Short mmCIF file of C-alpha atoms in Angstrom, two decimals:
data_model
loop_
_atom_site.label_atom_id
_atom_site.label_comp_id
_atom_site.label_asym_id
_atom_site.label_seq_id
_atom_site.Cartn_x
_atom_site.Cartn_y
_atom_site.Cartn_z
CA MET A 514 -5.20 -13.48 11.96
CA GLU A 515 -1.88 -11.67 11.81
CA ILE A 516 -0.88 -8.63 9.85
CA LYS A 517 2.98 -8.49 9.18
CA ALA A 518 5.44 -6.45 7.02
CA ILE A 519 7.31 -7.73 4.92
CA ARG A 520 9.95 -4.91 4.40
CA MET A 521 12.87 -4.33 2.35
CA PHE A 522 14.30 -0.42 2.13
CA ASP A 523 14.96 2.41 4.56
CA HIS A 524 16.23 5.02 6.22
CA GLY A 525 14.91 7.08 3.56
CA PHE A 526 14.04 10.55 2.57
CA MET A 527 11.28 12.80 0.95
CA ASN A 528 10.61 16.64 0.37
CA GLN A 529 7.88 18.10 1.30
CA GLN A 530 7.14 19.26 -2.17
CA PHE A 531 6.66 15.09 -3.44
CA ALA A 532 4.98 14.15 0.03
CA PHE A 533 2.72 17.66 -0.87
CA GLY A 534 2.64 19.61 -3.86
CA GLY A 535 0.10 17.21 -6.09
CA GLU A 536 -2.77 20.23 -6.29
CA GLY A 537 -0.09 22.33 -5.80
CA LYS A 538 3.52 23.13 -4.78
CA GLU A 539 2.28 26.50 -3.06
CA ASN A 540 3.05 26.68 0.44
CA THR A 541 5.66 23.38 0.04
CA ASP A 542 9.47 23.84 1.28
CA GLU A 543 11.25 21.13 -0.89
CA GLN A 544 13.71 21.45 2.61
CA VAL A 545 11.77 19.49 4.91
CA ILE A 546 11.97 16.32 5.41
CA TYR A 547 10.48 13.17 6.20
CA ARG A 548 11.82 9.73 6.50
CA SER A 549 10.92 7.06 3.74
CA SER A 550 11.16 3.37 3.41
CA LEU A 551 9.11 0.82 1.54
CA GLN A 552 7.00 -2.38 2.95
CA ASN A 553 5.08 -4.73 1.78
CA PHE A 554 2.00 -6.23 4.58
CA LEU A 555 0.97 -9.84 4.64
CA ILE A 556 -2.43 -11.34 6.28
CA ASP A 557 -2.18 -14.31 8.35
CA MET A 558 -5.26 -15.87 8.37
CA GLY A 559 -4.86 -19.35 10.03
CA ASN A 560 -5.92 -21.20 7.18
CA GLU A 561 -4.63 -19.20 4.19
CA VAL A 562 -1.77 -16.73 3.79
CA ILE A 563 -2.54 -13.40 1.44
CA LEU A 564 -0.02 -10.96 0.73
CA VAL A 565 -1.07 -7.45 0.19
CA ASP A 566 1.61 -6.37 -2.94
CA THR A 567 4.86 -7.71 -3.57
CA GLY A 568 7.72 -5.39 -3.73
CA PHE A 569 10.20 -5.59 -6.44
CA GLN A 570 12.13 -9.00 -7.99
CA ASN A 571 14.80 -10.62 -6.81
CA ASP A 572 19.01 -8.28 -7.06
CA MET A 573 16.55 -5.12 -8.13
CA LYS A 574 19.27 -2.07 -7.42
CA ALA A 575 18.35 0.25 -4.94
CA PRO A 576 18.91 4.45 -7.42
CA ALA A 577 21.65 5.58 -5.60
CA LYS A 578 21.34 8.43 -3.14
CA LYS A 579 20.91 11.80 -4.44
CA LEU A 580 21.29 14.26 -1.98
CA GLY A 581 18.23 17.31 -2.95
CA ALA A 582 16.63 13.90 -4.70
CA PRO A 583 12.89 14.66 -3.89
CA LEU A 584 12.24 10.93 -2.78
CA TYR A 585 15.47 8.38 -1.93
CA ILE A 586 13.52 4.88 -1.42
CA GLY A 587 16.98 4.03 1.40
CA GLU A 588 19.31 1.94 1.81
CA LYS A 589 18.15 -1.67 0.24
CA LEU A 590 17.57 -4.24 2.96
CA LYS A 591 16.54 -7.78 1.77
CA ASP A 592 14.76 -8.30 -1.87
CA TYR A 593 11.56 -9.32 -1.04
CA MET A 594 11.67 -12.87 -1.12
CA GLU A 595 14.81 -13.06 1.48
CA ALA A 596 12.09 -10.49 3.28
CA PHE A 597 8.90 -13.19 2.91
CA THR A 598 10.81 -16.04 3.86
CA GLU A 599 12.84 -14.80 7.01
CA LEU A 600 8.98 -14.53 8.54
CA GLY A 601 8.41 -18.01 8.17
CA TYR A 602 6.43 -18.53 5.07
CA LYS A 603 7.14 -20.38 1.38
CA PRO A 604 5.76 -19.28 -1.57
CA GLN A 605 3.24 -22.25 -2.16
CA GLN A 606 1.72 -21.32 1.29
CA VAL A 607 0.41 -17.62 -1.11
CA THR A 608 -3.31 -18.04 -1.73
CA LYS A 609 -4.69 -14.37 -2.11
CA ILE A 610 -2.08 -11.27 -3.47
CA LEU A 611 -3.24 -8.56 -3.06
CA ILE A 612 -2.50 -5.87 -5.78
CA THR A 613 -3.48 -1.84 -4.76
CA HIS A 614 -2.12 -1.01 -7.76
CA LYS A 615 -0.07 -1.73 -10.93
CA HIS A 616 4.09 -0.44 -10.11
CA PRO A 617 6.66 -2.94 -9.68
CA ASP A 618 7.28 -2.07 -6.27
CA HIS A 619 4.23 -3.40 -5.65
CA THR A 620 3.49 -6.35 -8.54
CA ALA A 621 7.63 -7.31 -9.55
CA ALA A 622 8.15 -10.06 -6.94
CA LEU A 623 4.28 -11.23 -8.90
CA GLN A 624 6.53 -13.85 -10.78
CA TYR A 625 7.38 -15.80 -7.67
CA PHE A 626 3.74 -17.38 -6.78
CA PRO A 627 2.56 -19.15 -9.12
CA ASN A 628 -0.01 -20.47 -7.39
CA ALA A 629 -1.84 -17.46 -5.59
CA LYS A 630 -4.62 -15.72 -6.82
CA VAL A 631 -3.73 -12.41 -7.55
CA TYR A 632 -6.94 -9.79 -6.79
CA ILE A 633 -6.51 -6.73 -8.92
CA SER A 634 -8.33 -3.99 -10.78
CA PRO A 635 -9.16 -4.70 -14.09
CA GLU A 636 -7.91 -1.54 -14.80
CA ASP A 637 -4.77 -1.98 -13.69
CA ALA A 638 -5.10 -6.04 -15.24
CA ASP A 639 -5.24 -4.28 -18.68
CA ALA A 640 -2.29 -1.56 -17.53
CA MET A 641 -0.10 -4.58 -17.07
CA LYS A 642 -1.24 -7.18 -19.64
CA LEU A 643 -2.06 -9.98 -16.77
CA SER A 644 -3.92 -12.60 -17.69
CA GLY A 645 -4.56 -16.07 -16.92
CA GLU A 646 -7.20 -17.91 -14.76
CA ASN A 647 -4.72 -16.93 -11.54
CA ILE A 648 -5.97 -13.32 -12.81
CA VAL A 649 -9.39 -11.99 -11.35
CA ARG A 650 -10.34 -8.99 -12.30
CA ALA A 651 -12.31 -7.60 -9.50
CA GLU A 652 -14.87 -6.44 -9.30
CA TYR A 653 -16.66 -4.21 -6.39
CA ARG A 654 -20.01 -5.82 -5.83
CA ASP A 655 -20.73 -4.56 -2.09
CA SER A 656 -20.08 -1.46 -0.20
CA TYR A 657 -17.68 -1.16 2.91
CA LYS A 658 -18.62 2.04 5.15
CA ASN A 659 -18.64 5.35 3.43
CA PHE A 660 -16.49 3.15 0.24
CA PRO A 661 -19.64 2.49 -2.30
CA HIS A 662 -17.63 -0.40 -4.34
CA ALA A 663 -15.91 -3.23 -2.14
CA GLU A 664 -15.68 -6.83 -2.29
CA LYS A 665 -14.65 -8.70 0.19
CA VAL A 666 -11.67 -11.55 -0.57
CA ALA A 667 -11.40 -13.62 3.01
CA GLU A 668 -13.49 -13.45 6.59
CA GLY A 669 -12.37 -9.77 7.63
CA VAL A 670 -10.95 -8.88 5.11
CA TRP A 671 -12.08 -6.21 1.13
CA PHE A 672 -10.65 -5.60 -1.39
CA ILE A 673 -11.97 -1.45 -2.09
CA GLU A 674 -11.91 1.29 -5.51
CA ALA A 675 -9.53 3.16 -4.35
CA LYS A 676 -8.63 5.53 -8.09
CA GLY A 677 -6.56 8.58 -8.41
CA HIS A 678 -3.26 7.37 -7.96
CA THR A 679 -3.37 5.38 -10.79
CA LYS A 680 -6.49 4.88 -13.28
CA GLY A 681 -7.39 1.30 -10.74
CA ASN A 682 -5.69 1.68 -7.84
CA SER A 683 -7.56 0.13 -4.67
CA ILE A 684 -6.55 -0.50 -0.66
CA ILE A 685 -6.98 -3.06 1.22
CA ILE A 686 -8.92 -3.25 5.29
CA ALA A 687 -9.17 -6.08 7.14
CA GLU A 688 -10.61 -5.95 10.61
CA LEU A 689 -8.37 -7.13 13.62
CA ASP A 690 -9.44 -6.80 17.75
CA GLY A 691 -12.07 -4.10 17.41
CA LEU A 692 -9.20 -2.07 14.79
CA TYR A 693 -9.71 -1.94 10.99
CA TYR A 694 -5.69 -2.51 9.70
CA MET A 695 -5.62 0.17 6.22
CA MET A 696 -2.91 -1.09 3.71
CA HIS A 697 -3.31 1.47 0.87
CA GLY A 698 -0.26 1.68 -1.13
CA ASP A 699 0.14 5.19 -2.62
CA VAL A 700 -2.76 6.99 -1.31
CA THR A 701 -0.21 9.11 0.28
CA TYR A 702 3.72 9.00 0.53
CA CYS A 703 4.05 9.59 3.85
CA ASP A 704 1.59 9.76 6.95
CA ALA A 705 2.43 14.22 7.28
CA ALA A 706 0.90 14.47 4.15
CA LEU A 707 -2.67 12.69 6.05
CA LYS A 708 -2.62 14.56 8.02
CA ALA A 709 -1.99 17.62 6.86
CA ASN A 710 -4.79 15.95 4.12
CA LYS A 711 -2.44 16.42 0.84
CA LEU A 712 -1.41 14.50 -1.90
CA SER A 713 1.39 13.48 -3.60
CA MET A 714 3.30 14.43 -7.33
CA ILE A 715 1.79 11.14 -8.83
CA PHE A 716 -1.89 10.60 -10.15
CA GLU A 717 -2.67 9.56 -12.61
CA ASP A 718 -6.18 10.93 -12.16
CA GLN A 719 -6.48 14.71 -10.19
CA THR A 720 -9.58 14.55 -9.22
CA ALA A 721 -10.26 10.69 -8.09
CA ALA A 722 -7.08 10.87 -5.84
CA ARG A 723 -8.73 13.46 -4.26
CA GLU A 724 -12.19 11.37 -3.83
CA THR A 725 -10.33 8.92 -2.34
CA LEU A 726 -8.20 10.61 0.64
CA ASP A 727 -11.21 12.62 0.94
CA ARG A 728 -12.74 9.27 1.98
CA VAL A 729 -10.31 7.45 3.27
CA ARG A 730 -9.67 10.91 6.23
CA GLU A 731 -13.78 10.51 6.81
CA PHE A 732 -13.32 6.33 7.68
CA ILE A 733 -10.74 7.35 9.60
CA ARG A 734 -12.79 9.57 11.82
CA GLN A 735 -15.01 7.48 11.77
CA ASN A 736 -13.54 3.97 12.90
CA PRO A 737 -10.28 3.13 14.97
CA THR A 738 -8.04 2.71 11.92
CA VAL A 739 -4.04 1.52 11.37
CA TYR A 740 -2.67 3.26 8.27
CA LEU A 741 -0.08 1.22 7.07
CA SER A 742 1.93 2.59 4.58
CA THR A 743 4.04 1.57 2.02
CA HIS A 744 6.78 4.70 1.49
CA CYS A 745 7.34 6.01 5.34
CA PRO A 746 8.09 3.20 8.68
CA GLU A 747 5.63 4.45 10.00
CA GLY A 748 4.02 1.88 8.43
CA TYR A 749 5.47 -0.62 10.22
CA GLU A 750 5.92 0.98 13.44
CA ASN A 751 2.01 2.07 13.63
CA LEU A 752 1.90 -2.48 12.69
CA GLU A 753 4.10 -3.14 15.95
CA MET A 754 2.52 -0.57 17.85
CA LYS A 755 -1.30 -0.74 17.16
CA ARG A 756 -0.98 2.61 16.51
CA VAL A 757 -4.71 4.00 15.69
CA MET A 758 -4.44 6.53 13.65
CA THR A 759 -5.95 10.36 14.76
CA LEU A 760 -6.87 13.93 12.41
#
């Protein structure tokens, strides 16, 4: 197994109020700034290629940089498919796509992989109006560590219910060489929020989002975890360095 980052945007920023303020803006400072980027992930199993989320569709125009904005995604590096192809893969090699949640920076490039099975929560599948033989609605028949609802989608790869950011939010954990690589979508927008135990401003169910963050932090305390974020450069940096998260 090999895990790779598909990098699309970098050199952006988010303010602390956006990243930390989901349960109250008190004691946050909008002038405290964290780095922002956008990357999704690929798991090369040897006998199959699995994507964790897909980015925006090709030729998506990057949002303009606005000083003082709560979030600037960053400068566009590549379209999703350009970044995917430069890693040395072809769309027909992708057998599974594991969707953390429905938002377009995680799903808009699904259209380029018509042969892949798309694993997604029932709630987010309904929200996106996805149907067809290639759509696999997660059933979460098992448990995984301290997560009560999960299912194994490949050897060492788990699709795990983690509601809150959206009503059907999920995370993916891949086990490799004694480490646990957690691809969590937007459970937090930056690693600093994980360490500070803070929810971002973006969620559909605050109670569920808090429960998920608590479970994520408990998992990290109990297992050597490489935390692979979507929206901050630590996502690809942690992967490159196999850096285990400490809380």
